[in-house]
């Protein structure tokens, strides 16, 4: 439910022409996904935010968080395989 509300807020900010706020909201939604263990989804959403709002100063931050989330996903998957 939190993600859905954040996605609605992002759309609203974008509709109002405020890409800076839309990107901030997209990053927050991605962080919520990551914090709830949905690292694959978080990686994809950080990446989407970086591409969608590429003209914004924080877009590189979203790109870095996407790579970081991907790294965490790969490491977690590798750890699970070793434990099996």
mmCIF file of C-alpha atoms in Angstrom:
data_model
loop_
_atom_site.group_PDB
_atom_site.id
_atom_site.type_symbol
_atom_site.label_atom_id
_atom_site.label_comp_id
_atom_site.label_asym_id
_atom_site.label_seq_id
_atom_site.Cartn_x
_atom_site.Cartn_y
_atom_site.Cartn_z
ATOM 1 C CA UNK A 1 0.000 0.000 0.000
ATOM 2 C CA UNK A 2 2.839 2.420 0.796
ATOM 3 C CA UNK A 3 4.400 1.797 -2.613
ATOM 4 C CA UNK A 4 1.079 2.420 -4.346
ATOM 5 C CA UNK A 5 0.655 5.753 -2.530
ATOM 6 C CA UNK A 6 4.215 6.775 -3.354
ATOM 7 C CA UNK A 7 3.658 5.868 -7.016
ATOM 8 C CA UNK A 8 0.512 8.018 -7.044
ATOM 9 C CA UNK A 9 2.417 10.894 -5.458
ATOM 10 C CA UNK A 10 5.182 10.530 -8.054
ATOM 11 C CA UNK A 11 2.628 10.654 -10.877
ATOM 12 C CA UNK A 12 0.985 13.703 -9.336
ATOM 13 C CA UNK A 13 4.306 15.533 -9.009
ATOM 14 C CA UNK A 14 5.179 14.667 -12.596
ATOM 15 C CA UNK A 15 1.769 15.853 -13.808
ATOM 16 C CA UNK A 16 2.424 19.138 -12.015
ATOM 17 C CA UNK A 17 5.711 19.450 -13.872
ATOM 18 C CA UNK A 18 7.877 18.976 -10.798
ATOM 19 C CA UNK A 19 10.425 16.355 -11.848
ATOM 20 C CA UNK A 20 12.651 17.094 -8.856
ATOM 21 C CA UNK A 21 9.964 16.044 -6.391
ATOM 22 C CA UNK A 22 8.884 13.149 -8.633
ATOM 23 C CA UNK A 23 12.433 11.791 -8.580
ATOM 24 C CA UNK A 24 12.673 12.186 -4.800
ATOM 25 C CA UNK A 25 9.448 10.212 -4.426
ATOM 26 C CA UNK A 26 10.619 7.539 -6.880
ATOM 27 C CA UNK A 27 13.843 7.132 -4.899
ATOM 28 C CA UNK A 28 11.867 6.858 -1.658
ATOM 29 C CA UNK A 29 9.574 4.194 -3.156
ATOM 30 C CA UNK A 30 12.608 2.254 -4.376
ATOM 31 C CA UNK A 31 14.176 2.477 -0.924
ATOM 32 C CA UNK A 32 11.006 1.085 0.648
ATOM 33 C CA UNK A 33 11.175 -1.867 -1.734
ATOM 34 C CA UNK A 34 14.794 -2.446 -0.778
ATOM 35 C CA UNK A 35 14.118 -2.178 2.953
ATOM 36 C CA UNK A 36 11.339 -4.758 2.676
ATOM 37 C CA UNK A 37 13.685 -7.250 1.016
ATOM 38 C CA UNK A 38 12.463 -6.742 -2.532
ATOM 39 C CA UNK A 39 15.935 -6.035 -3.863
ATOM 40 C CA UNK A 40 15.172 -7.093 -7.458
ATOM 41 C CA UNK A 41 12.213 -4.720 -7.612
ATOM 42 C CA UNK A 42 14.218 -1.970 -5.913
ATOM 43 C CA UNK A 43 17.033 -2.326 -8.451
ATOM 44 C CA UNK A 44 14.565 -1.997 -11.305
ATOM 45 C CA UNK A 45 12.810 0.996 -9.792
ATOM 46 C CA UNK A 46 16.043 2.837 -8.984
ATOM 47 C CA UNK A 47 17.104 2.226 -12.591
ATOM 48 C CA UNK A 48 13.742 3.436 -13.934
ATOM 49 C CA UNK A 49 14.005 6.589 -11.839
ATOM 50 C CA UNK A 50 17.542 7.279 -13.070
ATOM 51 C CA UNK A 51 16.467 6.936 -16.712
ATOM 52 C CA UNK A 52 13.100 8.686 -16.414
ATOM 53 C CA UNK A 53 14.530 11.691 -14.604
ATOM 54 C CA UNK A 54 17.974 11.713 -16.191
ATOM 55 C CA UNK A 55 18.006 15.507 -16.444
ATOM 56 C CA UNK A 56 17.721 15.889 -12.672
ATOM 57 C CA UNK A 57 20.799 16.368 -10.470
ATOM 58 C CA UNK A 58 19.889 13.361 -8.267
ATOM 59 C CA UNK A 59 19.513 10.959 -11.217
ATOM 60 C CA UNK A 60 23.100 9.662 -10.820
ATOM 61 C CA UNK A 61 22.292 8.867 -7.176
ATOM 62 C CA UNK A 62 19.399 6.677 -8.322
ATOM 63 C CA UNK A 63 21.690 4.964 -10.838
ATOM 64 C CA UNK A 64 24.260 4.213 -8.142
ATOM 65 C CA UNK A 65 21.547 2.851 -5.847
ATOM 66 C CA UNK A 66 20.375 0.629 -8.689
ATOM 67 C CA UNK A 67 23.833 -0.886 -9.038
ATOM 68 C CA UNK A 68 24.150 -1.223 -5.264
ATOM 69 C CA UNK A 69 20.773 -3.012 -5.076
ATOM 70 C CA UNK A 70 21.826 -5.328 -7.898
ATOM 71 C CA UNK A 71 25.034 -6.146 -6.031
ATOM 72 C CA UNK A 72 23.083 -6.950 -2.868
ATOM 73 C CA UNK A 73 20.718 -9.208 -4.828
ATOM 74 C CA UNK A 74 23.591 -11.101 -6.471
ATOM 75 C CA UNK A 75 25.421 -11.544 -3.172
ATOM 76 C CA UNK A 76 22.251 -12.715 -1.424
ATOM 77 C CA UNK A 77 21.506 -15.238 -4.191
ATOM 78 C CA UNK A 78 25.085 -16.542 -4.043
ATOM 79 C CA UNK A 79 24.860 -16.918 -0.269
ATOM 80 C CA UNK A 80 21.577 -18.838 -0.567
ATOM 81 C CA UNK A 81 23.127 -21.217 -3.122
ATOM 82 C CA UNK A 82 26.078 -21.932 -0.832
ATOM 83 C CA UNK A 83 23.752 -22.699 2.068
ATOM 84 C CA UNK A 84 21.710 -25.167 0.002
#
